[in-house]
mmCIF file of C-alpha atoms in Angstrom:
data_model
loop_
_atom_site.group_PDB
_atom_site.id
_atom_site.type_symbol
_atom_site.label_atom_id
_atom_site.label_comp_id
_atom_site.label_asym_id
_atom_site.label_seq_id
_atom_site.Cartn_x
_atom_site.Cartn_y
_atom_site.Cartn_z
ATOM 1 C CA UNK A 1101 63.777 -74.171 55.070
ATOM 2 C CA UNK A 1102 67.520 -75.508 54.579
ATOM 3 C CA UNK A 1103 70.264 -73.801 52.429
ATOM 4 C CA UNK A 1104 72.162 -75.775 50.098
ATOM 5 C CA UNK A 1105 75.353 -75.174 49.784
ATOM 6 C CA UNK A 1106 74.670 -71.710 51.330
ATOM 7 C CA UNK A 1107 72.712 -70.963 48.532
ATOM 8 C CA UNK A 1108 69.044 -70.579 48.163
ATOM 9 C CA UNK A 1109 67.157 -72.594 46.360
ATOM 10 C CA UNK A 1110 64.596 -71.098 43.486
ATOM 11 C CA UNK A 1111 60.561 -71.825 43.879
ATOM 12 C CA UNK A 1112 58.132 -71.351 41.276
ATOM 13 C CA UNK A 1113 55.788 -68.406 42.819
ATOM 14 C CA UNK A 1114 52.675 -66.726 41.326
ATOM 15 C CA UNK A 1115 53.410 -63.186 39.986
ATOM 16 C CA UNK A 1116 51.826 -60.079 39.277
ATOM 17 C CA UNK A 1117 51.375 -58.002 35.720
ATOM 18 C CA UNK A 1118 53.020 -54.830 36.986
ATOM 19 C CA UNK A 1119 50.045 -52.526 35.491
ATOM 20 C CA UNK A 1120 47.017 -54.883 34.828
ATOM 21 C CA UNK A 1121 46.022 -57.707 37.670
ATOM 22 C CA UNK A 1122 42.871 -59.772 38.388
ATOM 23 C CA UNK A 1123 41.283 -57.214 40.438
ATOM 24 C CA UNK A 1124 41.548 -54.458 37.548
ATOM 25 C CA UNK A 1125 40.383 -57.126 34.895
ATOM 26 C CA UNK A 1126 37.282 -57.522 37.256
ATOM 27 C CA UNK A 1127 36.463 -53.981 37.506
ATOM 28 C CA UNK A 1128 36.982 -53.555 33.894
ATOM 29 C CA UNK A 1129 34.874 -56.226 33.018
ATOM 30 C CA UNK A 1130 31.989 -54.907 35.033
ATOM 31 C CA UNK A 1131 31.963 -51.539 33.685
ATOM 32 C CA UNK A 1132 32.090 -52.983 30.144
ATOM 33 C CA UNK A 1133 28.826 -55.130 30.812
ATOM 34 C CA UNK A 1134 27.322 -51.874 32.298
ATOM 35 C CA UNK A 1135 27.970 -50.190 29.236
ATOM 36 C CA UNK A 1136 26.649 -53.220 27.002
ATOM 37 C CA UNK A 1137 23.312 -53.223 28.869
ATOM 38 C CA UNK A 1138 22.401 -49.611 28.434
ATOM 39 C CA UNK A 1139 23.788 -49.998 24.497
ATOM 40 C CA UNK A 1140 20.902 -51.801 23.848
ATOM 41 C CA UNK A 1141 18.491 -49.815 25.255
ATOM 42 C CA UNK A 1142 19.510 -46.983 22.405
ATOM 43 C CA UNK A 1143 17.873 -48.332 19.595
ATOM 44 C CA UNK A 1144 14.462 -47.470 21.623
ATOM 45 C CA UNK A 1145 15.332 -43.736 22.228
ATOM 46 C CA UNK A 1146 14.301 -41.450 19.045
ATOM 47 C CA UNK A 1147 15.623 -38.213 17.655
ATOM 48 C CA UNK A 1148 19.093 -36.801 18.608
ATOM 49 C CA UNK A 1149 18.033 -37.406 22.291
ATOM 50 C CA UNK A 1150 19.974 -41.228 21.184
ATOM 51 C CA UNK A 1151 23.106 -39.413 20.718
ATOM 52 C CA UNK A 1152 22.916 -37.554 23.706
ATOM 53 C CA UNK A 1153 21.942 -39.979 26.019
ATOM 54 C CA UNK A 1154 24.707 -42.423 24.581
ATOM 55 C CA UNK A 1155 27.424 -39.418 25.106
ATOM 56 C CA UNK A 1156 26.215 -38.876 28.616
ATOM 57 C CA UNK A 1157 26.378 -42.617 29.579
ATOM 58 C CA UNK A 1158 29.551 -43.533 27.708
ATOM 59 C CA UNK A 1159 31.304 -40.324 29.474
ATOM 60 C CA UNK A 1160 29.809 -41.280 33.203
ATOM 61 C CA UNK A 1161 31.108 -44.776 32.908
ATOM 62 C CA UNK A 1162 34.494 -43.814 32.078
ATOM 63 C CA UNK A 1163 34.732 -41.574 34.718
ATOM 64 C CA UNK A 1164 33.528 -44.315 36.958
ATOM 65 C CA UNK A 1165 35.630 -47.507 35.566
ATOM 66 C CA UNK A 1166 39.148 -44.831 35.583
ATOM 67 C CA UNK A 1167 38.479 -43.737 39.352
ATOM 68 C CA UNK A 1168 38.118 -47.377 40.305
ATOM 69 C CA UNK A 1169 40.539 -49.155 38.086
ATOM 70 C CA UNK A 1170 43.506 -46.971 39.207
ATOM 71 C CA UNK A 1171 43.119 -48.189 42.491
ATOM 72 C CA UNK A 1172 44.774 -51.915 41.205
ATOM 73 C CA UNK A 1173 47.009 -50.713 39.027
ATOM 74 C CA UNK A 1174 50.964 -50.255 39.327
ATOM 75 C CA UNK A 1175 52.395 -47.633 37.249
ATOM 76 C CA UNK A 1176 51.575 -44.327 39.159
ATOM 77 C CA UNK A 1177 55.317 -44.166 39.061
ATOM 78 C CA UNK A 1178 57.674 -46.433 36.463
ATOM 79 C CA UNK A 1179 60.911 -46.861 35.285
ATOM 80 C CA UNK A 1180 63.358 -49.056 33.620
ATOM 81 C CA UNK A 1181 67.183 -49.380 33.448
ATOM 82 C CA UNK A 1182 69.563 -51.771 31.533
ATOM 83 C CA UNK A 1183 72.573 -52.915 33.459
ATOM 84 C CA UNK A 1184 75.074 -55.481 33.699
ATOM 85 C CA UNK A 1185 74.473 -56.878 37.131
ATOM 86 C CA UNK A 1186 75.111 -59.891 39.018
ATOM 87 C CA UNK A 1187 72.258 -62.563 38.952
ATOM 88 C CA UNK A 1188 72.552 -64.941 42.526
ATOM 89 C CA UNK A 1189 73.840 -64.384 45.747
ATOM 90 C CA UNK A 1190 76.957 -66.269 46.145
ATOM 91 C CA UNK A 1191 77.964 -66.325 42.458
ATOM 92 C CA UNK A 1192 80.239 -64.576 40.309
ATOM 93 C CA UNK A 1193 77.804 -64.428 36.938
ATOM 94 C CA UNK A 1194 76.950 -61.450 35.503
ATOM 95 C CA UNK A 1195 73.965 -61.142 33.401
ATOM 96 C CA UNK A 1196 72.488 -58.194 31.095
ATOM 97 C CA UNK A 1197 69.438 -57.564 32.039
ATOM 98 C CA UNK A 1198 66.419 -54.644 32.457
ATOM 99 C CA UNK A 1199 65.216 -54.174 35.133
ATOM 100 C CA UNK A 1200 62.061 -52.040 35.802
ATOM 101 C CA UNK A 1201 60.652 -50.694 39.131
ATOM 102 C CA UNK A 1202 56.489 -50.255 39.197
ATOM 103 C CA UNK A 1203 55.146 -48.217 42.061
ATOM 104 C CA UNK A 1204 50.922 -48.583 42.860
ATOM 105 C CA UNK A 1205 49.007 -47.139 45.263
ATOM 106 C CA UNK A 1206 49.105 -50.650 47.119
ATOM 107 C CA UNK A 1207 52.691 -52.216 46.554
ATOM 108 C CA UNK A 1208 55.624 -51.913 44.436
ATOM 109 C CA UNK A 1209 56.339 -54.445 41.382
ATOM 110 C CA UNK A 1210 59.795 -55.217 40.659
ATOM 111 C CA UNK A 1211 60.554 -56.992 37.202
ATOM 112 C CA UNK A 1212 63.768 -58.558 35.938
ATOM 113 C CA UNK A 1213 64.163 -59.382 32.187
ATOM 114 C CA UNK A 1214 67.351 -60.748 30.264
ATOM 115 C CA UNK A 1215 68.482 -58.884 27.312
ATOM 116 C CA UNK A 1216 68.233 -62.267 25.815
ATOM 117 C CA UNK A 1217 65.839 -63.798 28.285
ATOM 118 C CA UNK A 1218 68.042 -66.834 27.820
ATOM 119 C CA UNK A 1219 71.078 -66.577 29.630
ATOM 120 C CA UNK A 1220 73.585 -68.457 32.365
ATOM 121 C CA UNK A 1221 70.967 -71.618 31.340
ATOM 122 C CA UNK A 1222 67.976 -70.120 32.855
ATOM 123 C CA UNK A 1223 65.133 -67.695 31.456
ATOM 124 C CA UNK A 1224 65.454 -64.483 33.172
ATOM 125 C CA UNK A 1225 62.071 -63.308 33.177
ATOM 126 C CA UNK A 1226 60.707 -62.081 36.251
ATOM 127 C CA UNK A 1227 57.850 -59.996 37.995
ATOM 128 C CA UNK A 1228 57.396 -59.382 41.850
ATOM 129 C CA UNK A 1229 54.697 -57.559 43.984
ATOM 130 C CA UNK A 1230 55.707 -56.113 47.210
ATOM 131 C CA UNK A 1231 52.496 -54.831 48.716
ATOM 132 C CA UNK A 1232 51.929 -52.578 52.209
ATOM 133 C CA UNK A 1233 48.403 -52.522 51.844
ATOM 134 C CA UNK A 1234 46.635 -52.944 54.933
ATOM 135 C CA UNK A 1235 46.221 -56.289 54.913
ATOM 136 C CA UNK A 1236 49.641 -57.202 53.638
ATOM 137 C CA UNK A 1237 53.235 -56.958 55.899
ATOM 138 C CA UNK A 1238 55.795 -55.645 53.120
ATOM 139 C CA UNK A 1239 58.699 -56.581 55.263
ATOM 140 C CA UNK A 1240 57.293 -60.071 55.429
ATOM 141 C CA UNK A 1241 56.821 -60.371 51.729
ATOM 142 C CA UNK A 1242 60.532 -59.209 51.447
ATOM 143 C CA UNK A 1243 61.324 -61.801 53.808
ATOM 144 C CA UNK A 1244 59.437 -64.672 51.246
ATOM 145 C CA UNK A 1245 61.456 -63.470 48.381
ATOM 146 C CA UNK A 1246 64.810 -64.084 50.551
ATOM 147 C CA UNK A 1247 63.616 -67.531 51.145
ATOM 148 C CA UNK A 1248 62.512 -68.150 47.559
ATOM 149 C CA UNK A 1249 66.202 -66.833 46.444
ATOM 150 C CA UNK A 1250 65.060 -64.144 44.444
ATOM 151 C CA UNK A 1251 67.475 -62.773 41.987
ATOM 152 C CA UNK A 1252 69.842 -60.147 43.441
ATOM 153 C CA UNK A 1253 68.829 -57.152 41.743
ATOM 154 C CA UNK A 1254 64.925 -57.655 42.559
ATOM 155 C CA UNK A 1255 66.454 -58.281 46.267
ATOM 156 C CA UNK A 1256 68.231 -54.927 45.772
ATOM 157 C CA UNK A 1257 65.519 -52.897 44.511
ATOM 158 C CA UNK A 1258 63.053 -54.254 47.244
ATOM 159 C CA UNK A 1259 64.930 -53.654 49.927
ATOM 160 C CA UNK A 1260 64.649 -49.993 49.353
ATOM 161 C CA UNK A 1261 61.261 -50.352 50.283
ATOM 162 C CA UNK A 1262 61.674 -52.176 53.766
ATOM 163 C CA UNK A 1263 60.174 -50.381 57.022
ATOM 164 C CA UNK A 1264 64.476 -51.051 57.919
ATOM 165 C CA UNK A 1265 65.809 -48.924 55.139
ATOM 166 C CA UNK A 1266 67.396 -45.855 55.788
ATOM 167 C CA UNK A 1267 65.793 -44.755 52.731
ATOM 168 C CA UNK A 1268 62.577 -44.576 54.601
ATOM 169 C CA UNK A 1269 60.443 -44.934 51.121
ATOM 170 C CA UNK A 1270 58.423 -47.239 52.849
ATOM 171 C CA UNK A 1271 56.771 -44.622 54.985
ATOM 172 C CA UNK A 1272 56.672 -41.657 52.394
ATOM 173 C CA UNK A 1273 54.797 -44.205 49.555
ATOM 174 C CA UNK A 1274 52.895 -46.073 51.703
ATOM 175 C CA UNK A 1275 51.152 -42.980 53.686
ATOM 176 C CA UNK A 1276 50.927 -41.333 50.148
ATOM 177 C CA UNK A 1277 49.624 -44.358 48.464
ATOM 178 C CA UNK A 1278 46.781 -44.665 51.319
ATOM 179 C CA UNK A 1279 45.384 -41.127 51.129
ATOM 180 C CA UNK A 1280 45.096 -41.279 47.519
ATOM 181 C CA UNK A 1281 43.512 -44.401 47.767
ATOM 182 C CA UNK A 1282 41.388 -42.468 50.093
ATOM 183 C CA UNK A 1283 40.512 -39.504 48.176
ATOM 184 C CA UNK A 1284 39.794 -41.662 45.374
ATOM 185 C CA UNK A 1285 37.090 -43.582 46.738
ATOM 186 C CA UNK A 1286 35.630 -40.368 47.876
ATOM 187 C CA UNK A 1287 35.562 -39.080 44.437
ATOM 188 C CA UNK A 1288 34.244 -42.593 43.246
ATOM 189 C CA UNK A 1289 31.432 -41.434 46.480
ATOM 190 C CA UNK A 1290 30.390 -38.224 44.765
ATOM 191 C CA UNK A 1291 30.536 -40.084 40.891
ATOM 192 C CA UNK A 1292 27.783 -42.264 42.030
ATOM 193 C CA UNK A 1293 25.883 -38.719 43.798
ATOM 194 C CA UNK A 1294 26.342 -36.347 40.910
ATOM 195 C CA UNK A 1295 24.896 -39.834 38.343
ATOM 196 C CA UNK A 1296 21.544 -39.699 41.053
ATOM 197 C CA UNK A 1297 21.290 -35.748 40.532
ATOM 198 C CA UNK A 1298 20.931 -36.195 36.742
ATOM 199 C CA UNK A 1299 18.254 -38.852 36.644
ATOM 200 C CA UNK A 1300 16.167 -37.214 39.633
ATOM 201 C CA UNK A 1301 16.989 -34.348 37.329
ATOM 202 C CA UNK A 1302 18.878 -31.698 39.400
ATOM 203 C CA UNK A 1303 20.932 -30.584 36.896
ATOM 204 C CA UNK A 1304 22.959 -27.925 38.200
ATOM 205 C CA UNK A 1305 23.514 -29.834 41.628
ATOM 206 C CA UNK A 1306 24.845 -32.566 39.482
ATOM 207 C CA UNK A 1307 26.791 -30.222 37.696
ATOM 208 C CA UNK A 1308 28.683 -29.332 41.290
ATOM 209 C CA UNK A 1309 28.834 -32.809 42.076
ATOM 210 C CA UNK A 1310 30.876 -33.359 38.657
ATOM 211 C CA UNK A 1311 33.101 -30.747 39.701
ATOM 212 C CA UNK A 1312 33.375 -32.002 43.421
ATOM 213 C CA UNK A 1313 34.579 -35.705 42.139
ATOM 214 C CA UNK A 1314 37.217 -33.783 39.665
ATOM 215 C CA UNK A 1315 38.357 -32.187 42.709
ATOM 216 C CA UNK A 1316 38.928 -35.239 44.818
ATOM 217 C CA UNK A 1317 40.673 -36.480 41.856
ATOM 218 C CA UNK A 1318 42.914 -34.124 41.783
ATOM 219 C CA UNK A 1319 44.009 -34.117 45.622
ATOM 220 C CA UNK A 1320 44.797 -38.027 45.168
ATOM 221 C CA UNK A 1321 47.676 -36.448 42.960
ATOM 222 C CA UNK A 1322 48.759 -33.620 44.859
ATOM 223 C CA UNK A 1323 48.756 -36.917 47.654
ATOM 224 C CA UNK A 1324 50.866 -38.963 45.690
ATOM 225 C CA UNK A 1325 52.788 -36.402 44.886
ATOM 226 C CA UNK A 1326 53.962 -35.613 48.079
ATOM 227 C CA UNK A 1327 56.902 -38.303 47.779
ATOM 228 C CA UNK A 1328 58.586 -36.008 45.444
ATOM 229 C CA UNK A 1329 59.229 -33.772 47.958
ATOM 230 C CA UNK A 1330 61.302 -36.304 49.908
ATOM 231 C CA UNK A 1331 64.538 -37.083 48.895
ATOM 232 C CA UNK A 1332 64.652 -40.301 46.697
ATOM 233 C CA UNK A 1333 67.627 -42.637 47.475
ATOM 234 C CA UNK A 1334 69.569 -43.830 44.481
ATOM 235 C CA UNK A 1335 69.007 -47.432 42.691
ATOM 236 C CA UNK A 1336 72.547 -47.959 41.223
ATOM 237 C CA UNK A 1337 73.641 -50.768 39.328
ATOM 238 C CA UNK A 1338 77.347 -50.347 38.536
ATOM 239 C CA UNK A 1339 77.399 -46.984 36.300
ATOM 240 C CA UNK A 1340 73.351 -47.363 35.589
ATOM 241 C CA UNK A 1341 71.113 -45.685 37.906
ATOM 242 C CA UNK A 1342 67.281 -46.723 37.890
ATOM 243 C CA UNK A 1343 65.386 -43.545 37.842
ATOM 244 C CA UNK A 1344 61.226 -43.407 38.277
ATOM 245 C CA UNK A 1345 58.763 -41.244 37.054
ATOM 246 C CA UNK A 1346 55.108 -40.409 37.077
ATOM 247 C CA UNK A 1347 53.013 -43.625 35.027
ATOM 248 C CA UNK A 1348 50.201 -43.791 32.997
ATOM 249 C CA UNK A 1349 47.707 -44.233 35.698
ATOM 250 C CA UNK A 1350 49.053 -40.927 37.269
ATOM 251 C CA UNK A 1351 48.690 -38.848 33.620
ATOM 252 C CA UNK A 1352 45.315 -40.931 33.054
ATOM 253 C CA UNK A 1353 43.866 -39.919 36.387
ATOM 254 C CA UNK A 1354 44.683 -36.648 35.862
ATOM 255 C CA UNK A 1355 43.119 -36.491 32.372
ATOM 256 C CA UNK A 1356 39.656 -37.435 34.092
ATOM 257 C CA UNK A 1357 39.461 -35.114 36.723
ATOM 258 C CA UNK A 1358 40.209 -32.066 34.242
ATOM 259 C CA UNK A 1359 37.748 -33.693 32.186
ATOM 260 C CA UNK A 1360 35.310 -33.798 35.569
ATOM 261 C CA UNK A 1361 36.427 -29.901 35.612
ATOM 262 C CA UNK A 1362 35.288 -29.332 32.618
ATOM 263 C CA UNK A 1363 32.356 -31.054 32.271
ATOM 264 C CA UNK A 1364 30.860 -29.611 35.836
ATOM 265 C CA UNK A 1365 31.976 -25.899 34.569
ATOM 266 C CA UNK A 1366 29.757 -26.626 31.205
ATOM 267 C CA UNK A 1367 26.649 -27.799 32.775
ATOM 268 C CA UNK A 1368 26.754 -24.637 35.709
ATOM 269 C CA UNK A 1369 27.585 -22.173 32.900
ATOM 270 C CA UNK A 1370 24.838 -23.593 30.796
ATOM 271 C CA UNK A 1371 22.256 -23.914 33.551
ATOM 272 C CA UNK A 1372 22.268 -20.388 34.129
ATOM 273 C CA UNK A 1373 22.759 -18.686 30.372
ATOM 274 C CA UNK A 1374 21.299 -21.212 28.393
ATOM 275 C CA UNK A 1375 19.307 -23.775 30.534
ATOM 276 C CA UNK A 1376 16.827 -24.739 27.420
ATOM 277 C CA UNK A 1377 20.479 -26.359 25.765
ATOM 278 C CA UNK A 1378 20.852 -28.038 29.147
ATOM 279 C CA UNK A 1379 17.550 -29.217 29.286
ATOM 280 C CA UNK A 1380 17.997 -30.919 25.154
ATOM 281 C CA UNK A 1381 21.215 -32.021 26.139
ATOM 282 C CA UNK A 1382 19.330 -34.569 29.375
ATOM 283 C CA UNK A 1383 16.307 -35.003 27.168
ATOM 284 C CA UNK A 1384 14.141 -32.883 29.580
ATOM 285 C CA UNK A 1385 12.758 -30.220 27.052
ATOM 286 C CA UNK A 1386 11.947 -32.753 24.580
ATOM 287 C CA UNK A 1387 9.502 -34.777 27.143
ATOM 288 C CA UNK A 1388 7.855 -31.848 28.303
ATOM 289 C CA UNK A 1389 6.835 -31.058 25.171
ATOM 290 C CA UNK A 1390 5.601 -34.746 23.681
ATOM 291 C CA UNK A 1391 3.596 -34.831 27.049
ATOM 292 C CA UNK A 1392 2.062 -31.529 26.223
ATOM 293 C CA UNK A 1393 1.148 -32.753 22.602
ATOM 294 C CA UNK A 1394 -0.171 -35.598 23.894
ATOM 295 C CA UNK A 1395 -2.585 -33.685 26.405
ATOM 296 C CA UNK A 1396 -3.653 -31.647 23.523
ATOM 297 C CA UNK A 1397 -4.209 -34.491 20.616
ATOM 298 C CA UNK A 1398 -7.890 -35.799 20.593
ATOM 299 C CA UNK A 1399 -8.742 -38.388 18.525
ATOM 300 C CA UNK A 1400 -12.902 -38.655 17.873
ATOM 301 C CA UNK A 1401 -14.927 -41.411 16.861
ATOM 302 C CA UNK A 1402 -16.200 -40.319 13.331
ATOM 303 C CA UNK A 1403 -19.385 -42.509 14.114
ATOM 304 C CA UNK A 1404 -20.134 -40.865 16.973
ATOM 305 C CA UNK A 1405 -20.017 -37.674 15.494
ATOM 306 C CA UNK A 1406 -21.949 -38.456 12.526
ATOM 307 C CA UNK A 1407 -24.730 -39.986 14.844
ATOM 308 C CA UNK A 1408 -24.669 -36.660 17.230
ATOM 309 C CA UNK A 1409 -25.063 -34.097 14.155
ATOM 310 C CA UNK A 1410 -28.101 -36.288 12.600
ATOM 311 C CA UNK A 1411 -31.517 -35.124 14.559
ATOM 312 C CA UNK A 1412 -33.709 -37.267 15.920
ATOM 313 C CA UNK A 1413 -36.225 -38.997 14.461
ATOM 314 C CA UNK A 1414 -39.940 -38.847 16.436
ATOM 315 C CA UNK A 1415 -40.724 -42.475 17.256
ATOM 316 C CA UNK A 1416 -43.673 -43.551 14.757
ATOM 317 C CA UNK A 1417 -46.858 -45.531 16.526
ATOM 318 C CA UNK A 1418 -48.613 -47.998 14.704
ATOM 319 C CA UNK A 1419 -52.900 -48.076 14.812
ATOM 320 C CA UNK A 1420 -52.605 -51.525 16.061
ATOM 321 C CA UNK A 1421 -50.551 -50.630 18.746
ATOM 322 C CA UNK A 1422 -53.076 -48.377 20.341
#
């Protein structure tokens, strides 16, 4: 790597949609075929049992695809700002530009768009993922984008994040990040449990189960969470300060678990006041009934019946058989 000039030159890199990535796409995906394949098993289910097994599929996959899909995503925690700031190292230009600041669970994205995009001769329109997963060095990624020559303020914003700071937000979001990743694969653990309760049927342990994976959704935010309780060090750009907030896979996580909450409450509550609604709702009182039908239909031959009620005729011998 050489400097020119004492500047650093500019590479094309690959970059990162702050909220949506391959991984997400992937898991998305897979949930939607899921959901396809046991759509066209409904048109073979009769009665309002369709519309109850369709409810209770469609909810259990959206549980499942949210608890998994958050895990990829980068807007736990988002903001933007719009600042006159300078654009290279080494140079006097000042562009106008927002800038927005992404926090995941497993990196930070850092985008940079001109307000126009077209400015100084260039298109300002930029998107970079920091990650501290544990498979991924943050500091050396930060390193990469000072060898790429990285516009300033995506330099500046980053560098907040460096193990070197005296910020120390490395440490408080990457520990935070990590348990919630944690706690949500253990809720995406007792998802998959509480879905094996219901078809064995074990309704009411399911029921706990559903409750359980609400609960371990809601400790992955009290884990995340925790950062506020730091103090945050200040993103300034001239007068502008870049503030953060919680994102909509924070509010969307949390809408599932008190869903989970809710859910597990219903089917306890109902399994001990009114069990034969539980029972309808999983298509369990319904079956035991056609089976007992079934035992009881019998279907007779009319033949035979006409042939047992006729008596029997004495066989006749003929004289010139004797």
């Amino acid at each position: 790597m050489t400097l020119f000039d004492g500047v650093y030159p500019f590479y094309l890199q690959q970059r990162k949609h702050f909220v949506f990535d391959v991984s997400t796409i992937i898991v998305i995906i897979v949930f939607l075929t899921f959901a396809s394949s046991f759509l066209l098993i409904i048109p073979g289910i009769r009665g309002r049992a369709r519309l109850y097994w369709m409810l209770r599929v469609l909810l259990s996959l959206v549980v499942g695809v949210v608890i998994v899909a958050v895990q990829f995503t980068g807007d736990w925690e988002s903001g933007w700002v719009t600042a006159n700031t300078s654009y290279k190292s080494f140079s006097s230009a000042m562009v106008k530009a927002d800038i927005g600041l992404h926090v995941g669970l497993a990196g930070v994205n850092v985008t940079l768009v001109g307000n126009p995009v077209n400015q100084v001769n260039e298109t300002i329109n930029y998107n970079e993922h920091f990650a501290w997963s544990f498979d991924a060095d943050y500091d050396h990624s930060y390193s990469e984008g000072l060898e790429k020559g990285l516009p300033s303020p995506i330099l500046y914003v980053a560098e907040k994040f460096t193990t070197e700071s005296p910020c120390n937000m490395h440490r408080q979001y990457r520990i935070s990040g990590h348990y919630a990743s944690a706690t949500l694969w253990v809720a995406f653990c007792t998802w998959l449990i509480s879905n094996m309760l219901f078809s064995m049927p074990v309704l009411v342990y399911g029921g706990y189960m559903v409750l359980i994976t609400g609960a371990f959704m809601i400790f992955s935010l009290l884990s995340f969470s925790t950062v506020r309780n730091s103090l945050i060090c200040p993103i300034q750009f001239g007068t502008a300060s870049l503030l953060i907030d919680y994102g909509g896979s924070f509010w969307l996580t949390l809408v599932i678990g008190l869903l989970c909450f809710v859910a597990g409450i219903t089917i306890v509550a109902l399994h001990y006041f009114n069990s034969d609604l539980l029972k309808t709702f999983f298509d369990l009182h319904e079956v035991r009934t056609e089976d007992c039908q079934e035992m009881t239909e019998v279907y007779i031959n009319p033949q035979f019946m006409s042939n047992a009620r006729s008596p029997p005729q004495p066989a006749r011998i003929s004289p010139g058989g004797m």
